[in-house]
Amino acid sequence: SQTIHQWPATLVQPVGSPLSLECTVEGTSNPNLYWYRQAAGRGLQLLFYSVGIGQISSEVPQNLSASRPQDRQFILSSKKLLLSDSGFYLCAWKLGANVLTFGAGSRLTVL
Amino acid sequence: QQQVKQSPQSLIVQKGGIPIINCAYENTAFDYFPWYQQFPGKGPALLIAIRPDVSEKKEGRFTISFNKSAKQFSLHIMDSQPGDSATYFCAAWEGRGSTLGRLYFGRGTQLTVWP
């Protein structure tokens, strides 16, 4: 069966520090992968999506970037975190045509 | 720019009540409309979904009503239970069948069901 892993689960970082959040998927190949951010009162905001290795589309211009170095690995990064980057980051993959399946999320607090 | 508008932001009902959550959209390219349920500290999970050529879909106590001409859809929870207390998100797929499909979410509704 397919599973999706995210780490770290929680992270507290100072403003200006770098960020790396990792997502891996097991049990499938060539999945569409997505990064969402959930901030209080703003719902789930699509940040990036990827249809294959090295192929990244950005939905919202921001302080973050994404990379897909391997078929089942999706990484969210920042060179210098801002306070506004705090939130709950969710990785997801697309199963079939209709279903987006989410990981357990990574909670980032920027101080 | 919020592609899917959701209301209310929060909802409190008594056990057995029927909470209703409403969503609206403008993008006519949206072609599939799921609802997700999220418990605290967890990722959202698919609850129920509807195609735009169907006006209603029921799964257990959950019902989606869809009005294509008005570009609105809603979730009804029959005989609500305390275990239904969660955040509910409506969403809309753009190009779900293509490799470039993207899913856009509403802002969420925090539902509390009192025993």
JSON list of C-alpha atoms in Angstrom, two decimals:
[
{"chain": "A", "resi": 1, "resn": "SER", "atom": "CA", "xyz": [0.00, 0.00, 0.00]},
{"chain": "A", "resi": 2, "resn": "GLN", "atom": "CA", "xyz": [1.02, 3.58, -0.51]},
{"chain": "A", "resi": 3, "resn": "THR", "atom": "CA", "xyz": [2.26, 5.70, 2.38]},
{"chain": "A", "resi": 4, "resn": "ILE", "atom": "CA", "xyz": [3.57, 9.23, 2.67]},
{"chain": "A", "resi": 5, "resn": "HIS", "atom": "CA", "xyz": [6.12, 10.37, 5.23]},
{"chain": "A", "resi": 6, "resn": "GLN", "atom": "CA", "xyz": [6.98, 13.87, 6.34]},
{"chain": "A", "resi": 7, "resn": "TRP", "atom": "CA", "xyz": [9.73, 15.04, 8.64]},
{"chain": "A", "resi": 8, "resn": "PRO", "atom": "CA", "xyz": [10.44, 16.63, 10.90]},
{"chain": "A", "resi": 9, "resn": "ALA", "atom": "CA", "xyz": [7.03, 16.62, 12.56]},
{"chain": "A", "resi": 10, "resn": "THR", "atom": "CA", "xyz": [7.74, 19.83, 14.45]},
{"chain": "A", "resi": 11, "resn": "LEU", "atom": "CA", "xyz": [10.39, 22.47, 14.05]},
{"chain": "A", "resi": 12, "resn": "VAL", "atom": "CA", "xyz": [11.20, 25.72, 15.85]},
{"chain": "A", "resi": 13, "resn": "GLN", "atom": "CA", "xyz": [13.58, 27.97, 13.94]},
{"chain": "A", "resi": 14, "resn": "PRO", "atom": "CA", "xyz": [14.85, 31.53, 14.39]},
{"chain": "A", "resi": 15, "resn": "VAL", "atom": "CA", "xyz": [14.12, 34.22, 11.82]},
{"chain": "A", "resi": 16, "resn": "GLY", "atom": "CA", "xyz": [16.78, 34.23, 9.11]},
{"chain": "A", "resi": 17, "resn": "SER", "atom": "CA", "xyz": [17.71, 30.56, 9.48]},
{"chain": "A", "resi": 18, "resn": "PRO", "atom": "CA", "xyz": [17.40, 28.04, 6.63]},
{"chain": "A", "resi": 19, "resn": "LEU", "atom": "CA", "xyz": [14.67, 25.42, 6.30]},
{"chain": "A", "resi": 20, "resn": "SER", "atom": "CA", "xyz": [14.41, 21.97, 4.83]},
{"chain": "A", "resi": 21, "resn": "LEU", "atom": "CA", "xyz": [11.26, 19.87, 5.08]},
{"chain": "A", "resi": 22, "resn": "GLU", "atom": "CA", "xyz": [11.22, 16.47, 3.47]},
{"chain": "A", "resi": 23, "resn": "CYS", "atom": "CA", "xyz": [8.45, 14.33, 2.07]},
{"chain": "A", "resi": 24, "resn": "THR", "atom": "CA", "xyz": [8.76, 10.80, 0.70]},
{"chain": "A", "resi": 25, "resn": "VAL", "atom": "CA", "xyz": [6.18, 8.50, -0.80]},
{"chain": "A", "resi": 26, "resn": "GLU", "atom": "CA", "xyz": [6.30, 4.71, -0.74]},
{"chain": "A", "resi": 27, "resn": "GLY", "atom": "CA", "xyz": [4.42, 2.16, -2.77]},
{"chain": "A", "resi": 28, "resn": "THR", "atom": "CA", "xyz": [3.95, 4.12, -5.97]},
{"chain": "A", "resi": 29, "resn": "SER", "atom": "CA", "xyz": [5.98, 5.50, -8.83]},
{"chain": "A", "resi": 30, "resn": "ASN", "atom": "CA", "xyz": [5.87, 8.82, -10.67]},
{"chain": "A", "resi": 31, "resn": "PRO", "atom": "CA", "xyz": [3.31, 10.40, -8.37]},
{"chain": "A", "resi": 32, "resn": "ASN", "atom": "CA", "xyz": [2.17, 14.01, -8.62]},
{"chain": "A", "resi": 33, "resn": "LEU", "atom": "CA", "xyz": [3.41, 15.66, -5.43]},
{"chain": "A", "resi": 34, "resn": "TYR", "atom": "CA", "xyz": [2.17, 18.81, -3.71]},
{"chain": "A", "resi": 35, "resn": "TRP", "atom": "CA", "xyz": [3.18, 21.15, -0.88]},
{"chain": "A", "resi": 36, "resn": "TYR", "atom": "CA", "xyz": [0.44, 23.00, 0.97]},
{"chain": "A", "resi": 37, "resn": "ARG", "atom": "CA", "xyz": [0.69, 25.42, 3.87]},
{"chain": "A", "resi": 38, "resn": "GLN", "atom": "CA", "xyz": [-2.02, 25.74, 6.47]},
{"chain": "A", "resi": 39, "resn": "ALA", "atom": "CA", "xyz": [-1.99, 29.00, 8.42]},
{"chain": "A", "resi": 40, "resn": "ALA", "atom": "CA", "xyz": [-4.62, 30.06, 10.93]},
{"chain": "A", "resi": 41, "resn": "GLY", "atom": "CA", "xyz": [-7.72, 31.38, 9.20]},
{"chain": "A", "resi": 42, "resn": "ARG", "atom": "CA", "xyz": [-6.31, 30.86, 5.71]},
{"chain": "A", "resi": 43, "resn": "GLY", "atom": "CA", "xyz": [-7.16, 27.30, 4.96]},
{"chain": "A", "resi": 44, "resn": "LEU", "atom": "CA", "xyz": [-4.89, 25.18, 2.82]},
{"chain": "A", "resi": 45, "resn": "GLN", "atom": "CA", "xyz": [-2.78, 27.18, 0.41]},
{"chain": "A", "resi": 46, "resn": "LEU", "atom": "CA", "xyz": [-1.17, 25.39, -2.53]},
{"chain": "A", "resi": 47, "resn": "LEU", "atom": "CA", "xyz": [2.52, 26.30, -2.64]},
{"chain": "A", "resi": 48, "resn": "PHE", "atom": "CA", "xyz": [4.17, 23.97, -5.15]},
{"chain": "A", "resi": 49, "resn": "TYR", "atom": "CA", "xyz": [3.36, 20.93, -7.21]},
{"chain": "A", "resi": 50, "resn": "SER", "atom": "CA", "xyz": [5.49, 18.55, -9.20]},
{"chain": "A", "resi": 51, "resn": "VAL", "atom": "CA", "xyz": [4.67, 16.08, -11.96]},
{"chain": "A", "resi": 52, "resn": "GLY", "atom": "CA", "xyz": [8.14, 14.53, -12.12]},
{"chain": "A", "resi": 53, "resn": "ILE", "atom": "CA", "xyz": [11.81, 14.70, -11.16]},
{"chain": "A", "resi": 54, "resn": "GLY", "atom": "CA", "xyz": [13.12, 18.24, -11.43]},
{"chain": "A", "resi": 55, "resn": "GLN", "atom": "CA", "xyz": [9.71, 19.60, -12.51]},
{"chain": "A", "resi": 56, "resn": "ILE", "atom": "CA", "xyz": [8.37, 22.17, -10.08]},
{"chain": "A", "resi": 57, "resn": "SER", "atom": "CA", "xyz": [5.50, 24.60, -10.49]},
{"chain": "A", "resi": 58, "resn": "SER", "atom": "CA", "xyz": [4.99, 27.42, -8.05]},
{"chain": "A", "resi": 59, "resn": "GLU", "atom": "CA", "xyz": [1.56, 28.72, -7.20]},
{"chain": "A", "resi": 60, "resn": "VAL", "atom": "CA", "xyz": [2.47, 31.63, -4.96]},
{"chain": "A", "resi": 61, "resn": "PRO", "atom": "CA", "xyz": [5.59, 33.82, -5.08]},
{"chain": "A", "resi": 62, "resn": "GLN", "atom": "CA", "xyz": [7.23, 33.68, -1.68]},
{"chain": "A", "resi": 63, "resn": "ASN", "atom": "CA", "xyz": [10.26, 33.03, 0.40]},
{"chain": "A", "resi": 64, "resn": "LEU", "atom": "CA", "xyz": [10.14, 29.28, -0.20]},
{"chain": "A", "resi": 65, "resn": "SER", "atom": "CA", "xyz": [11.36, 26.91, -2.88]},
{"chain": "A", "resi": 66, "resn": "ALA", "atom": "CA", "xyz": [10.79, 23.25, -3.68]},
{"chain": "A", "resi": 67, "resn": "SER", "atom": "CA", "xyz": [12.85, 20.53, -5.29]},
{"chain": "A", "resi": 68, "resn": "ARG", "atom": "CA", "xyz": [12.26, 16.99, -6.43]},
{"chain": "A", "resi": 69, "resn": "PRO", "atom": "CA", "xyz": [15.61, 15.23, -6.62]},
{"chain": "A", "resi": 70, "resn": "GLN", "atom": "CA", "xyz": [14.12, 11.73, -6.81]},
{"chain": "A", "resi": 71, "resn": "ASP", "atom": "CA", "xyz": [10.85, 10.32, -8.08]},
{"chain": "A", "resi": 72, "resn": "ARG", "atom": "CA", "xyz": [9.35, 9.84, -4.63]},
{"chain": "A", "resi": 73, "resn": "GLN", "atom": "CA", "xyz": [11.05, 12.68, -2.75]},
{"chain": "A", "resi": 74, "resn": "PHE", "atom": "CA", "xyz": [9.81, 16.25, -2.47]},
{"chain": "A", "resi": 75, "resn": "ILE", "atom": "CA", "xyz": [11.68, 18.89, -0.46]},
{"chain": "A", "resi": 76, "resn": "LEU", "atom": "CA", "xyz": [10.54, 22.32, 0.71]},
{"chain": "A", "resi": 77, "resn": "SER", "atom": "CA", "xyz": [13.30, 24.80, 1.47]},
{"chain": "A", "resi": 78, "resn": "SER", "atom": "CA", "xyz": [14.05, 28.33, 2.46]},
{"chain": "A", "resi": 79, "resn": "LYS", "atom": "CA", "xyz": [17.37, 30.16, 2.67]},
{"chain": "A", "resi": 80, "resn": "LYS", "atom": "CA", "xyz": [16.14, 32.67, 5.25]},
{"chain": "A", "resi": 81, "resn": "LEU", "atom": "CA", "xyz": [12.95, 32.14, 7.21]},
{"chain": "A", "resi": 82, "resn": "LEU", "atom": "CA", "xyz": [10.50, 34.93, 7.95]},
{"chain": "A", "resi": 83, "resn": "LEU", "atom": "CA", "xyz": [8.02, 35.12, 10.80]},
{"chain": "A", "resi": 84, "resn": "SER", "atom": "CA", "xyz": [5.24, 34.77, 8.25]},
{"chain": "A", "resi": 85, "resn": "ASP", "atom": "CA", "xyz": [6.59, 31.35, 7.21]},
{"chain": "A", "resi": 86, "resn": "SER", "atom": "CA", "xyz": [5.20, 29.82, 10.40]},
{"chain": "A", "resi": 87, "resn": "GLY", "atom": "CA", "xyz": [2.49, 27.27, 9.74]},
{"chain": "A", "resi": 88, "resn": "PHE", "atom": "CA", "xyz": [1.57, 23.68, 9.21]},
{"chain": "A", "resi": 89, "resn": "TYR", "atom": "CA", "xyz": [3.14, 22.30, 6.04]},
{"chain": "A", "resi": 90, "resn": "LEU", "atom": "CA", "xyz": [1.48, 19.40, 4.35]},
{"chain": "A", "resi": 91, "resn": "CYS", "atom": "CA", "xyz": [2.81, 17.20, 1.59]},
{"chain": "A", "resi": 92, "resn": "ALA", "atom": "CA", "xyz": [0.34, 15.33, -0.57]},
{"chain": "A", "resi": 93, "resn": "TRP", "atom": "CA", "xyz": [0.32, 12.99, -3.51]},
{"chain": "A", "resi": 94, "resn": "LYS", "atom": "CA", "xyz": [-2.31, 12.32, -6.11]},
{"chain": "A", "resi": 95, "resn": "LEU", "atom": "CA", "xyz": [-3.81, 8.85, -6.23]},
{"chain": "A", "resi": 96, "resn": "GLY", "atom": "CA", "xyz": [-5.63, 8.23, -9.47]},
{"chain": "A", "resi": 97, "resn": "ALA", "atom": "CA", "xyz": [-7.60, 11.10, -10.94]},
{"chain": "A", "resi": 98, "resn": "ASN", "atom": "CA", "xyz": [-9.57, 12.22, -7.94]},
{"chain": "A", "resi": 99, "resn": "VAL", "atom": "CA", "xyz": [-7.84, 11.73, -4.63]},
{"chain": "A", "resi": 100, "resn": "LEU", "atom": "CA", "xyz": [-5.20, 13.81, -2.93]},
{"chain": "A", "resi": 101, "resn": "THR", "atom": "CA", "xyz": [-3.69, 11.99, 0.04]},
{"chain": "A", "resi": 102, "resn": "PHE", "atom": "CA", "xyz": [-1.92, 14.01, 2.71]},
{"chain": "A", "resi": 103, "resn": "GLY", "atom": "CA", "xyz": [0.93, 13.25, 5.05]},
{"chain": "A", "resi": 104, "resn": "ALA", "atom": "CA", "xyz": [0.78, 13.99, 8.76]},
{"chain": "A", "resi": 105, "resn": "GLY", "atom": "CA", "xyz": [2.33, 17.42, 8.29]},
{"chain": "A", "resi": 106, "resn": "SER", "atom": "CA", "xyz": [5.26, 19.41, 9.67]},
{"chain": "A", "resi": 107, "resn": "ARG", "atom": "CA", "xyz": [4.55, 22.22, 12.11]},
{"chain": "A", "resi": 108, "resn": "LEU", "atom": "CA", "xyz": [7.00, 25.10, 11.74]},
{"chain": "A", "resi": 109, "resn": "THR", "atom": "CA", "xyz": [7.29, 27.90, 14.26]},
{"chain": "A", "resi": 110, "resn": "VAL", "atom": "CA", "xyz": [9.56, 30.79, 13.36]},
{"chain": "A", "resi": 111, "resn": "LEU", "atom": "CA", "xyz": [10.61, 32.94, 16.31]},
{"chain": "B", "resi": 1, "resn": "GLN", "atom": "CA", "xyz": [-6.97, 35.25, -4.19]},
{"chain": "B", "resi": 2, "resn": "GLN", "atom": "CA", "xyz": [-9.21, 32.57, -2.72]},
{"chain": "B", "resi": 3, "resn": "GLN", "atom": "CA", "xyz": [-10.44, 30.31, -5.51]},
{"chain": "B", "resi": 4, "resn": "VAL", "atom": "CA", "xyz": [-13.02, 28.58, -3.30]},
{"chain": "B", "resi": 5, "resn": "LYS", "atom": "CA", "xyz": [-14.99, 30.62, -0.77]},
{"chain": "B", "resi": 6, "resn": "GLN", "atom": "CA", "xyz": [-16.22, 28.73, 2.31]},
{"chain": "B", "resi": 7, "resn": "SER", "atom": "CA", "xyz": [-18.57, 29.70, 5.13]},
{"chain": "B", "resi": 8, "resn": "PRO", "atom": "CA", "xyz": [-19.08, 29.77, 8.03]},
{"chain": "B", "resi": 9, "resn": "GLN", "atom": "CA", "xyz": [-15.65, 29.88, 9.58]},
{"chain": "B", "resi": 10, "resn": "SER", "atom": "CA", "xyz": [-16.93, 28.09, 12.68]},
{"chain": "B", "resi": 11, "resn": "LEU", "atom": "CA", "xyz": [-20.07, 26.23, 13.61]},
{"chain": "B", "resi": 12, "resn": "ILE", "atom": "CA", "xyz": [-21.40, 24.88, 16.88]},
{"chain": "B", "resi": 13, "resn": "VAL", "atom": "CA", "xyz": [-24.32, 22.44, 16.99]},
{"chain": "B", "resi": 14, "resn": "GLN", "atom": "CA", "xyz": [-25.91, 20.09, 19.48]},
{"chain": "B", "resi": 15, "resn": "LYS", "atom": "CA", "xyz": [-25.62, 16.35, 19.04]},
{"chain": "B", "resi": 16, "resn": "GLY", "atom": "CA", "xyz": [-28.21, 15.23, 16.50]},
{"chain": "B", "resi": 17, "resn": "GLY", "atom": "CA", "xyz": [-28.26, 18.59, 14.74]},
{"chain": "B", "resi": 18, "resn": "ILE", "atom": "CA", "xyz": [-27.57, 19.07, 11.02]},
{"chain": "B", "resi": 19, "resn": "PRO", "atom": "CA", "xyz": [-24.64, 21.40, 10.41]},
{"chain": "B", "resi": 20, "resn": "ILE", "atom": "CA", "xyz": [-24.44, 22.86, 6.90]},
{"chain": "B", "resi": 21, "resn": "ILE", "atom": "CA", "xyz": [-21.25, 24.22, 5.36]},
{"chain": "B", "resi": 22, "resn": "ASN", "atom": "CA", "xyz": [-21.40, 26.24, 2.16]},
{"chain": "B", "resi": 23, "resn": "CYS", "atom": "CA", "xyz": [-18.89, 26.83, -0.60]},
{"chain": "B", "resi": 24, "resn": "ALA", "atom": "CA", "xyz": [-18.83, 28.88, -3.79]},
{"chain": "B", "resi": 25, "resn": "TYR", "atom": "CA", "xyz": [-16.47, 29.18, -6.74]},
{"chain": "B", "resi": 26, "resn": "GLU", "atom": "CA", "xyz": [-16.06, 31.16, -9.96]},
{"chain": "B", "resi": 27, "resn": "ASN", "atom": "CA", "xyz": [-13.63, 29.10, -12.02]},
{"chain": "B", "resi": 28, "resn": "THR", "atom": "CA", "xyz": [-15.63, 27.12, -14.59]},
{"chain": "B", "resi": 29, "resn": "ALA", "atom": "CA", "xyz": [-12.58, 24.92, -15.20]},
{"chain": "B", "resi": 30, "resn": "PHE", "atom": "CA", "xyz": [-13.16, 23.19, -11.86]},
{"chain": "B", "resi": 31, "resn": "ASP", "atom": "CA", "xyz": [-14.32, 19.64, -12.56]},
{"chain": "B", "resi": 32, "resn": "TYR", "atom": "CA", "xyz": [-14.53, 17.75, -9.28]},
{"chain": "B", "resi": 33, "resn": "PHE", "atom": "CA", "xyz": [-15.48, 18.84, -5.78]},
{"chain": "B", "resi": 34, "resn": "PRO", "atom": "CA", "xyz": [-14.24, 16.94, -2.72]},
{"chain": "B", "resi": 35, "resn": "TRP", "atom": "CA", "xyz": [-14.66, 17.61, 0.96]},
{"chain": "B", "resi": 36, "resn": "TYR", "atom": "CA", "xyz": [-11.88, 16.90, 3.43]},
{"chain": "B", "resi": 37, "resn": "GLN", "atom": "CA", "xyz": [-12.06, 16.35, 7.18]},
{"chain": "B", "resi": 38, "resn": "GLN", "atom": "CA", "xyz": [-9.16, 17.25, 9.45]},
{"chain": "B", "resi": 39, "resn": "PHE", "atom": "CA", "xyz": [-8.62, 16.41, 13.10]},
{"chain": "B", "resi": 40, "resn": "PRO", "atom": "CA", "xyz": [-6.18, 18.47, 15.20]},
{"chain": "B", "resi": 41, "resn": "GLY", "atom": "CA", "xyz": [-2.53, 17.74, 14.42]},
{"chain": "B", "resi": 42, "resn": "LYS", "atom": "CA", "xyz": [-3.37, 15.50, 11.45]},
{"chain": "B", "resi": 43, "resn": "GLY", "atom": "CA", "xyz": [-3.40, 15.93, 7.71]},
{"chain": "B", "resi": 44, "resn": "PRO", "atom": "CA", "xyz": [-6.80, 16.30, 6.00]},
{"chain": "B", "resi": 45, "resn": "ALA", "atom": "CA", "xyz": [-8.51, 13.14, 4.79]},
{"chain": "B", "resi": 46, "resn": "LEU", "atom": "CA", "xyz": [-10.98, 12.77, 1.95]},
{"chain": "B", "resi": 47, "resn": "LEU", "atom": "CA", "xyz": [-14.55, 12.55, 3.22]},
{"chain": "B", "resi": 48, "resn": "ILE", "atom": "CA", "xyz": [-16.82, 12.65, 0.19]},
{"chain": "B", "resi": 49, "resn": "ALA", "atom": "CA", "xyz": [-16.74, 14.11, -3.33]},
{"chain": "B", "resi": 50, "resn": "ILE", "atom": "CA", "xyz": [-19.08, 14.98, -6.18]},
{"chain": "B", "resi": 51, "resn": "ARG", "atom": "CA", "xyz": [-18.92, 15.46, -9.94]},
{"chain": "B", "resi": 52, "resn": "PRO", "atom": "CA", "xyz": [-20.47, 18.64, -11.37]},
{"chain": "B", "resi": 53, "resn": "ASP", "atom": "CA", "xyz": [-23.04, 16.68, -13.39]},
{"chain": "B", "resi": 54, "resn": "VAL", "atom": "CA", "xyz": [-24.61, 15.33, -10.19]},
{"chain": "B", "resi": 55, "resn": "SER", "atom": "CA", "xyz": [-26.85, 17.44, -7.91]},
{"chain": "B", "resi": 56, "resn": "GLU", "atom": "CA", "xyz": [-26.56, 15.36, -4.76]},
{"chain": "B", "resi": 57, "resn": "LYS", "atom": "CA", "xyz": [-24.38, 12.63, -3.31]},
{"chain": "B", "resi": 58, "resn": "LYS", "atom": "CA", "xyz": [-24.90, 10.84, -0.04]},
{"chain": "B", "resi": 59, "resn": "GLU", "atom": "CA", "xyz": [-22.47, 8.64, 1.88]},
{"chain": "B", "resi": 60, "resn": "GLY", "atom": "CA", "xyz": [-23.69, 7.56, 5.27]},
{"chain": "B", "resi": 61, "resn": "ARG", "atom": "CA", "xyz": [-24.55, 10.67, 7.27]},
{"chain": "B", "resi": 62, "resn": "PHE", "atom": "CA", "xyz": [-22.73, 13.02, 4.89]},
{"chain": "B", "resi": 63, "resn": "THR", "atom": "CA", "xyz": [-24.48, 14.63, 1.90]},
{"chain": "B", "resi": 64, "resn": "ILE", "atom": "CA", "xyz": [-23.16, 17.00, -0.73]},
{"chain": "B", "resi": 65, "resn": "SER", "atom": "CA", "xyz": [-25.62, 19.24, -2.57]},
{"chain": "B", "resi": 66, "resn": "PHE", "atom": "CA", "xyz": [-24.32, 20.77, -5.79]},
{"chain": "B", "resi": 67, "resn": "ASN", "atom": "CA", "xyz": [-25.80, 23.66, -7.79]},
{"chain": "B", "resi": 68, "resn": "LYS", "atom": "CA", "xyz": [-23.82, 24.00, -10.99]},
{"chain": "B", "resi": 69, "resn": "SER", "atom": "CA", "xyz": [-25.63, 27.08, -12.32]},
{"chain": "B", "resi": 70, "resn": "ALA", "atom": "CA", "xyz": [-25.05, 28.96, -9.07]},
{"chain": "B", "resi": 71, "resn": "LYS", "atom": "CA", "xyz": [-21.50, 27.58, -8.72]},
{"chain": "B", "resi": 72, "resn": "GLN", "atom": "CA", "xyz": [-22.25, 26.58, -5.15]},
{"chain": "B", "resi": 73, "resn": "PHE", "atom": "CA", "xyz": [-22.05, 23.37, -3.16]},
{"chain": "B", "resi": 74, "resn": "SER", "atom": "CA", "xyz": [-22.63, 22.43, 0.42]},
{"chain": "B", "resi": 75, "resn": "LEU", "atom": "CA", "xyz": [-22.01, 19.69, 2.95]},
{"chain": "B", "resi": 76, "resn": "HIS", "atom": "CA", "xyz": [-24.75, 18.49, 5.30]},
{"chain": "B", "resi": 77, "resn": "ILE", "atom": "CA", "xyz": [-24.02, 16.20, 8.24]},
{"chain": "B", "resi": 78, "resn": "MET", "atom": "CA", "xyz": [-27.09, 14.32, 9.41]},
{"chain": "B", "resi": 79, "resn": "ASP", "atom": "CA", "xyz": [-27.48, 13.30, 13.06]},
{"chain": "B", "resi": 80, "resn": "SER", "atom": "CA", "xyz": [-24.18, 14.93, 13.97]},
{"chain": "B", "resi": 81, "resn": "GLN", "atom": "CA", "xyz": [-22.08, 13.33, 16.71]},
{"chain": "B", "resi": 82, "resn": "PRO", "atom": "CA", "xyz": [-19.33, 14.67, 19.00]},
{"chain": "B", "resi": 83, "resn": "GLY", "atom": "CA", "xyz": [-16.86, 12.57, 16.99]},
{"chain": "B", "resi": 84, "resn": "ASP", "atom": "CA", "xyz": [-17.68, 14.71, 13.95]},
{"chain": "B", "resi": 85, "resn": "SER", "atom": "CA", "xyz": [-16.01, 17.68, 15.64]},
{"chain": "B", "resi": 86, "resn": "ALA", "atom": "CA", "xyz": [-13.23, 18.60, 13.23]},
{"chain": "B", "resi": 87, "resn": "THR", "atom": "CA", "xyz": [-12.29, 21.13, 10.59]},
{"chain": "B", "resi": 88, "resn": "TYR", "atom": "CA", "xyz": [-13.98, 20.63, 7.23]},
{"chain": "B", "resi": 89, "resn": "PHE", "atom": "CA", "xyz": [-12.58, 21.88, 3.96]},
{"chain": "B", "resi": 90, "resn": "CYS", "atom": "CA", "xyz": [-14.34, 22.13, 0.64]},
{"chain": "B", "resi": 91, "resn": "ALA", "atom": "CA", "xyz": [-12.12, 21.92, -2.40]},
{"chain": "B", "resi": 92, "resn": "ALA", "atom": "CA", "xyz": [-12.19, 22.03, -6.17]},
{"chain": "B", "resi": 93, "resn": "TRP", "atom": "CA", "xyz": [-10.04, 20.26, -8.74]},
{"chain": "B", "resi": 94, "resn": "GLU", "atom": "CA", "xyz": [-8.83, 22.02, -11.82]},
{"chain": "B", "resi": 95, "resn": "GLY", "atom": "CA", "xyz": [-7.86, 19.47, -14.47]},
{"chain": "B", "resi": 96, "resn": "ARG", "atom": "CA", "xyz": [-8.09, 16.47, -12.14]},
{"chain": "B", "resi": 97, "resn": "GLY", "atom": "CA", "xyz": [-7.67, 13.99, -14.96]},
{"chain": "B", "resi": 98, "resn": "SER", "atom": "CA", "xyz": [-4.52, 15.57, -16.31]},
{"chain": "B", "resi": 99, "resn": "THR", "atom": "CA", "xyz": [-1.00, 15.36, -14.97]},
{"chain": "B", "resi": 100, "resn": "LEU", "atom": "CA", "xyz": [-1.20, 19.06, -14.13]},
{"chain": "B", "resi": 101, "resn": "GLY", "atom": "CA", "xyz": [-4.28, 18.74, -11.92]},
{"chain": "B", "resi": 102, "resn": "ARG", "atom": "CA", "xyz": [-4.38, 21.09, -8.96]},
{"chain": "B", "resi": 103, "resn": "LEU", "atom": "CA", "xyz": [-6.66, 21.05, -5.94]},
{"chain": "B", "resi": 104, "resn": "TYR", "atom": "CA", "xyz": [-7.76, 24.33, -4.38]},
{"chain": "B", "resi": 105, "resn": "PHE", "atom": "CA", "xyz": [-9.21, 24.52, -0.88]},
{"chain": "B", "resi": 106, "resn": "GLY", "atom": "CA", "xyz": [-11.60, 26.77, 1.00]},
{"chain": "B", "resi": 107, "resn": "ARG", "atom": "CA", "xyz": [-10.51, 28.32, 4.28]},
{"chain": "B", "resi": 108, "resn": "GLY", "atom": "CA", "xyz": [-12.12, 25.64, 6.40]},
{"chain": "B", "resi": 109, "resn": "THR", "atom": "CA", "xyz": [-14.97, 25.41, 8.89]},
{"chain": "B", "resi": 110, "resn": "GLN", "atom": "CA", "xyz": [-14.30, 24.41, 12.46]},
{"chain": "B", "resi": 111, "resn": "LEU", "atom": "CA", "xyz": [-17.25, 22.28, 13.57]},
{"chain": "B", "resi": 112, "resn": "THR", "atom": "CA", "xyz": [-17.97, 21.57, 17.23]},
{"chain": "B", "resi": 113, "resn": "VAL", "atom": "CA", "xyz": [-20.72, 19.12, 18.15]},
{"chain": "B", "resi": 114, "resn": "TRP", "atom": "CA", "xyz": [-21.80, 19.32, 21.78]},
{"chain": "B", "resi": 115, "resn": "PRO", "atom": "CA", "xyz": [-22.99, 16.11, 23.46]}
]
